[in-house]
Amino acid sequence: MKEYEKKLIAENRTAFYTFDTGVLKKRVAYLKNNLPESISICYAVKANTFIIKEIENCVERLEVCSPGEYEVCRALNISTEKIVISGVYKTPEFIETLVRDNEFRGIFTVESLVQYDLLCRLSEIYNKKIPLLLRLTNGSQFGINKTDIDTIILNKNLKKNIDILGIQYFSGTQKTSIKKFRRELEKLDSFLTHLKEDLGYEADELEYGTGFPVSYFEDEKLDEDALLNGFSQIIQSMENKPKITLELGRSIAASCGKYYTHIVDKKINKNVGYLLCDGGMHHIVYFGQHMAMKQPVLTVAGKENEPSAAEWNICGSLCSMNDIIAKYVSLPPVEIGDILIFENTGAYCMIECISLFLTRDIPAVYLIDENENAVRVRRTFETAQLNTPVYERNI
């Protein structure tokens, strides 16, 4: 256990998170070193908002999917030139606020014809050039059909303030199949050829959400070097050569995070061992956890090198039978007060939780720099104020 961990454990009487910026920057460097040099990277802010400032100069773009995420970026003085305003629903008020703001220099994605029409109208009202990426649907609620994109392209010259940069596409996460990447990129390549040859439009950009996988669990084996090498070969074999930006969230941020939770009780019920923690599913959730049937990578602080002594089900502090983080985990001898450290929690693990259930506190967050100095970027947050009704006058 590192010195900063000892200090943070001593300082915190309840659960907390750490995000290691050194690990984060090495991770981005690894991805860039194993992808074609021409590739740009866009970080999906929704994966973890606490590392935005630390990653700003490591990536070319930041994807923002809500007014709240944009407020976070602005509070951190993130350059708007690096921001892509995405998301299936952008409120008309939010879109107009950005178009009206002369300091906003970002890009909008188009998720529907309604959004496109609004952007066209606003570009005329404010006489402002608006750069767009047209999001091609993958058959879900996101994006628009190929025929809709064709219609927009055919009539683009009628919209003097609209600058259509190219196409955006995303189809899901945790993808491990080179064959699936090849199928998707070949279809995208074919669509770009269609736009060029049939409609006379050559896309300058393709923003592609790869959905690169992360190994969260003990039994998962991933040859990432081979995956990135195979993916790079597919990119290089494309007929069309637009500027390609890869939108990544989980793949960038997961490895930088750790979650620390205290064992607060232990018991044997019907010959099954249970460890109760001050955390739980309101603090941590893994993609594909499947009711804790998979075992995340975790250690007991200060007992990392001790042999296993018993199996335990690790449960949280919520009054719910679903609050099981991991089942049948072999651990060294543990006592009440010991700290469990969960790895790979830098992306989504704390964001996708049911944080307000049972009105439990939301944990503190610390950033760890390359010299292993810790700075707290969020205090423990009491949720009682959010779950308490405030009686206002009748409206």
Tab-separated table of N, CA, C and O in Angstrom, residues 272-335:
chain	number	residue	atom	x	y	z
A	272	VAL	N	-22.739	-19.433	4.860
A	272	VAL	CA	-22.194	-18.510	3.863
A	272	VAL	C	-21.661	-17.281	4.586
A	272	VAL	O	-22.361	-16.681	5.421
A	273	GLY	N	-20.414	-16.893	4.258
A	273	GLY	CA	-19.805	-15.732	4.889
A	273	GLY	C	-20.194	-14.436	4.200
A	273	GLY	O	-20.164	-14.348	2.957
A	274	TYR	N	-20.568	-13.436	4.987
A	274	TYR	CA	-20.946	-12.133	4.456
A	274	TYR	C	-20.105	-11.042	5.101
A	274	TYR	O	-19.972	-10.995	6.334
A	275	LEU	N	-19.539	-10.172	4.248
A	275	LEU	CA	-18.888	-8.964	4.723
A	275	LEU	C	-19.778	-7.791	4.341
A	275	LEU	O	-20.135	-7.618	3.177
A	276	LEU	N	-20.133	-6.974	5.343
A	276	LEU	CA	-20.934	-5.779	5.100
A	276	LEU	C	-20.007	-4.571	5.048
A	276	LEU	O	-19.144	-4.416	5.905
A	277	CYS	N	-20.195	-3.729	4.021
A	277	CYS	CA	-19.331	-2.562	3.819
A	277	CYS	C	-20.132	-1.272	3.965
A	277	CYS	O	-21.358	-1.273	3.838
A	278	ASP	N	-19.417	-0.172	4.198
A	278	ASP	CA	-20.099	1.120	4.279
A	278	ASP	C	-20.389	1.693	2.900
A	278	ASP	O	-20.960	2.770	2.763
A	279	GLY	N	-19.994	0.968	1.863
A	279	GLY	CA	-20.328	1.344	0.493
A	279	GLY	C	-21.410	0.443	-0.048
A	279	GLY	O	-22.287	-0.001	0.672
A	280	GLY	N	-21.346	0.162	-1.351
A	280	GLY	CA	-22.334	-0.708	-1.966
A	280	GLY	C	-22.684	-0.260	-3.362
A	280	GLY	O	-21.964	0.514	-3.989
A	281	MET	N	-23.826	-0.752	-3.843
A	281	MET	CA	-24.198	-0.476	-5.232
A	281	MET	C	-24.621	0.978	-5.436
A	281	MET	O	-24.829	1.404	-6.573
A	282	HIS	N	-24.753	1.767	-4.351
A	282	HIS	CA	-25.009	3.196	-4.503
A	282	HIS	C	-23.702	3.959	-4.706
A	282	HIS	O	-23.718	5.173	-4.952
A	283	HIS	N	-22.556	3.248	-4.616
A	283	HIS	CA	-21.245	3.856	-4.836
A	283	HIS	C	-20.508	3.267	-6.025
A	283	HIS	O	-19.683	3.941	-6.634
A	284	ILE	N	-20.765	2.002	-6.329
A	284	ILE	CA	-19.941	1.330	-7.330
A	284	ILE	C	-20.780	0.327	-8.122
A	284	ILE	O	-21.526	-0.470	-7.560
A	285	VAL	N	-20.678	0.420	-9.436
A	285	VAL	CA	-21.344	-0.531	-10.312
A	285	VAL	C	-20.418	-0.800	-11.492
A	285	VAL	O	-19.839	0.128	-12.063
A	286	TYR	N	-20.242	-2.061	-11.830
A	286	TYR	CA	-19.400	-2.450	-12.962
A	286	TYR	C	-20.264	-2.842	-14.145
A	286	TYR	O	-21.294	-3.509	-13.977
A	287	PHE	N	-19.821	-2.473	-15.340
A	287	PHE	CA	-20.514	-2.915	-16.547
A	287	PHE	C	-20.492	-4.450	-16.590
A	287	PHE	O	-19.465	-5.091	-16.433
A	288	GLY	N	-21.661	-5.058	-16.818
A	288	GLY	CA	-21.706	-6.514	-16.936
A	288	GLY	C	-21.585	-7.244	-15.624
A	288	GLY	O	-21.203	-8.411	-15.594
A	289	GLN	N	-21.899	-6.572	-14.512
A	289	GLN	CA	-21.694	-7.207	-13.207
A	289	GLN	C	-22.626	-8.394	-12.987
A	289	GLN	O	-22.270	-9.356	-12.324
A	290	HIS	N	-23.830	-8.339	-13.527
A	290	HIS	CA	-24.759	-9.459	-13.462
A	290	HIS	C	-24.957	-9.954	-12.029
A	290	HIS	O	-24.676	-11.106	-11.701
A	291	MET	N	-25.441	-9.064	-11.187
A	291	MET	CA	-25.743	-9.421	-9.806
A	291	MET	C	-24.547	-10.076	-9.113
A	291	MET	O	-24.650	-11.078	-8.405
A	292	ALA	N	-23.369	-9.526	-9.352
A	292	ALA	CA	-22.147	-9.934	-8.647
A	292	ALA	C	-21.690	-11.346	-8.986
A	292	ALA	O	-20.920	-11.947	-8.242
A	293	MET	N	-22.133	-11.894	-10.109
A	293	MET	CA	-21.680	-13.230	-10.488
A	293	MET	C	-20.260	-13.207	-11.042
A	293	MET	O	-19.642	-14.256	-11.227
A	294	LYS	N	-19.746	-12.015	-11.353
A	294	LYS	CA	-18.356	-11.883	-11.759
A	294	LYS	C	-17.588	-11.183	-10.652
A	294	LYS	O	-18.136	-10.363	-9.930
A	295	GLN	N	-16.305	-11.503	-10.534
A	295	GLN	CA	-15.510	-10.962	-9.445
A	295	GLN	C	-14.598	-9.839	-9.916
A	295	GLN	O	-13.694	-10.061	-10.714
A	296	PRO	N	-14.827	-8.619	-9.424
A	296	PRO	CA	-13.935	-7.511	-9.781
A	296	PRO	C	-12.571	-7.692	-9.130
A	296	PRO	O	-12.410	-8.449	-8.171
A	297	VAL	N	-11.593	-6.984	-9.675
A	297	VAL	CA	-10.239	-7.029	-9.110
A	297	VAL	C	-10.243	-6.190	-7.829
A	297	VAL	O	-10.577	-5.001	-7.858
A	298	LEU	N	-9.883	-6.815	-6.706
A	298	LEU	CA	-9.879	-6.095	-5.441
A	298	LEU	C	-8.835	-6.685	-4.509
A	298	LEU	O	-8.401	-7.828	-4.670
A	299	THR	N	-8.431	-5.891	-3.527
A	299	THR	CA	-7.469	-6.321	-2.512
A	299	THR	C	-7.929	-5.805	-1.152
A	299	THR	O	-8.806	-4.948	-1.062
A	300	VAL	N	-7.322	-6.353	-0.095
A	300	VAL	CA	-7.530	-5.842	1.252
A	300	VAL	C	-6.317	-4.987	1.594
A	300	VAL	O	-5.172	-5.465	1.522
A	301	ALA	N	-6.547	-3.727	1.932
A	301	ALA	CA	-5.444	-2.797	2.184
A	301	ALA	C	-4.524	-3.322	3.273
A	301	ALA	O	-4.974	-3.700	4.361
A	302	GLY	N	-3.229	-3.366	2.949
A	302	GLY	CA	-2.232	-3.820	3.900
A	302	GLY	C	-2.088	-5.325	3.977
A	302	GLY	O	-1.196	-5.834	4.673
A	303	LYS	N	-2.941	-6.050	3.259
A	303	LYS	CA	-2.885	-7.511	3.299
A	303	LYS	C	-2.779	-8.089	1.884
A	303	LYS	O	-3.162	-9.237	1.636
A	304	GLU	N	-2.201	-7.292	0.995
A	304	GLU	CA	-2.145	-7.679	-0.416
A	304	GLU	C	-1.358	-8.963	-0.644
A	304	GLU	O	-1.644	-9.710	-1.585
A	305	ASN	N	-0.370	-9.219	0.175
A	305	ASN	CA	0.513	-10.385	-0.037
A	305	ASN	C	0.177	-11.564	0.858
A	305	ASN	O	0.886	-12.575	0.852
A	306	GLU	N	-0.892	-11.467	1.633
A	306	GLU	CA	-1.268	-12.570	2.513
A	306	GLU	C	-2.092	-13.602	1.755
A	306	GLU	O	-2.859	-13.264	0.850
A	307	PRO	N	-1.958	-14.888	2.105
A	307	PRO	CA	-2.701	-15.947	1.400
A	307	PRO	C	-4.188	-15.900	1.741
A	307	PRO	O	-4.600	-15.390	2.783
A	308	SER	N	-4.993	-16.451	0.846
A	308	SER	CA	-6.433	-16.509	1.071
A	308	SER	C	-6.754	-17.440	2.232
A	308	SER	O	-6.104	-18.473	2.420
A	309	ALA	N	-7.783	-17.054	2.978
A	309	ALA	CA	-8.166	-17.851	4.144
A	309	ALA	C	-9.614	-18.302	4.080
A	309	ALA	O	-9.965	-19.339	4.647
A	310	ALA	N	-10.472	-17.540	3.400
A	310	ALA	CA	-11.889	-17.894	3.352
A	310	ALA	C	-12.563	-17.161	2.202
A	310	ALA	O	-12.032	-16.191	1.661
A	311	GLU	N	-13.756	-17.673	1.838
A	311	GLU	CA	-14.564	-17.023	0.808
A	311	GLU	C	-15.658	-16.195	1.460
A	311	GLU	O	-16.261	-16.596	2.464
A	312	TRP	N	-15.922	-15.038	0.849
A	312	TRP	CA	-16.916	-14.132	1.379
A	312	TRP	C	-17.790	-13.567	0.260
A	312	TRP	O	-17.315	-13.366	-0.856
A	313	ASN	N	-19.050	-13.309	0.600
A	313	ASN	CA	-19.896	-12.466	-0.228
A	313	ASN	C	-19.752	-11.042	0.288
A	313	ASN	O	-19.933	-10.796	1.494
A	314	ILE	N	-19.435	-10.107	-0.589
A	314	ILE	CA	-19.220	-8.721	-0.181
A	314	ILE	C	-20.482	-7.920	-0.503
A	314	ILE	O	-20.890	-7.818	-1.662
A	315	CYS	N	-21.083	-7.372	0.533
A	315	CYS	CA	-22.356	-6.671	0.394
A	315	CYS	C	-22.229	-5.231	0.847
A	315	CYS	O	-21.362	-4.890	1.645
A	316	GLY	N	-23.146	-4.402	0.348
A	316	GLY	CA	-23.156	-3.012	0.738
A	316	GLY	C	-24.072	-2.745	1.911
A	316	GLY	O	-24.588	-3.675	2.550
A	317	SER	N	-24.318	-1.473	2.157
A	317	SER	CA	-25.051	-1.054	3.353
A	317	SER	C	-26.505	-0.699	3.087
A	317	SER	O	-27.180	-0.146	3.951
A	318	LEU	N	-26.985	-1.009	1.887
A	318	LEU	CA	-28.366	-0.688	1.552
A	318	LEU	C	-29.305	-1.808	1.983
A	318	LEU	O	-28.920	-2.978	2.020
A	319	CYS	N	-30.534	-1.444	2.277
A	319	CYS	CA	-31.550	-2.440	2.632
A	319	CYS	C	-32.162	-3.004	1.353
A	319	CYS	O	-33.320	-2.751	1.008
A	320	SER	N	-31.347	-3.721	0.638
A	320	SER	CA	-31.767	-4.324	-0.626
A	320	SER	C	-30.977	-5.604	-0.839
A	320	SER	O	-29.750	-5.622	-0.680
A	321	MET	N	-31.670	-6.684	-1.212
A	321	MET	CA	-30.975	-7.948	-1.490
A	321	MET	C	-30.124	-7.866	-2.748
A	321	MET	O	-29.308	-8.739	-3.006
A	322	ASN	N	-30.332	-6.804	-3.526
A	322	ASN	CA	-29.518	-6.617	-4.730
A	322	ASN	C	-28.148	-6.024	-4.423
A	322	ASN	O	-27.289	-5.982	-5.301
A	323	ASP	N	-27.959	-5.549	-3.204
A	323	ASP	CA	-26.731	-4.823	-2.880
A	323	ASP	C	-25.596	-5.796	-2.557
A	323	ASP	O	-25.112	-5.878	-1.429
A	324	ILE	N	-25.199	-6.526	-3.576
A	324	ILE	CA	-24.079	-7.477	-3.473
A	324	ILE	C	-23.037	-7.068	-4.502
A	324	ILE	O	-23.304	-7.050	-5.708
A	325	ILE	N	-21.847	-6.732	-4.040
A	325	ILE	CA	-20.806	-6.267	-4.955
A	325	ILE	C	-20.073	-7.443	-5.590
A	325	ILE	O	-19.719	-7.413	-6.766
A	326	ALA	N	-19.815	-8.476	-4.808
A	326	ALA	CA	-19.089	-9.644	-5.323
A	326	ALA	C	-19.431	-10.865	-4.476
A	326	ALA	O	-19.654	-10.749	-3.271
A	327	LYS	N	-19.470	-12.034	-5.121
A	327	LYS	CA	-19.806	-13.283	-4.433
A	327	LYS	C	-18.607	-14.228	-4.404
A	327	LYS	O	-17.847	-14.313	-5.365
A	328	TYR	N	-18.508	-14.951	-3.293
A	328	TYR	CA	-17.523	-16.024	-3.146
A	328	TYR	C	-16.106	-15.568	-3.511
A	328	TYR	O	-15.416	-16.184	-4.321
A	329	VAL	N	-15.710	-14.469	-2.892
A	329	VAL	CA	-14.384	-13.915	-3.124
A	329	VAL	C	-13.427	-14.462	-2.070
A	329	VAL	O	-13.701	-14.376	-0.863
A	330	SER	N	-12.319	-15.019	-2.517
A	330	SER	CA	-11.314	-15.540	-1.587
A	330	SER	C	-10.462	-14.378	-1.073
A	330	SER	O	-9.858	-13.647	-1.859
A	331	LEU	N	-10.430	-14.233	0.247
A	331	LEU	CA	-9.705	-13.132	0.866
A	331	LEU	C	-8.805	-13.638	1.992
A	331	LEU	O	-9.073	-14.685	2.582
A	332	PRO	N	-7.754	-12.907	2.316
A	332	PRO	CA	-6.950	-13.223	3.506
A	332	PRO	C	-7.801	-12.991	4.757
A	332	PRO	O	-8.926	-12.490	4.653
A	333	PRO	N	-7.304	-13.328	5.929
A	333	PRO	CA	-8.075	-13.072	7.149
A	333	PRO	C	-8.472	-11.594	7.239
A	333	PRO	O	-7.627	-10.713	7.096
A	334	VAL	N	-9.767	-11.321	7.425
A	334	VAL	CA	-10.256	-9.940	7.461
A	334	VAL	C	-11.001	-9.687	8.762
A	334	VAL	O	-11.578	-10.601	9.359
A	335	GLU	N	-10.980	-8.432	9.160
A	335	GLU	CA	-11.662	-8.014	10.377
A	335	GLU	C	-12.473	-6.756	10.099
A	335	GLU	O	-12.247	-6.049	9.105
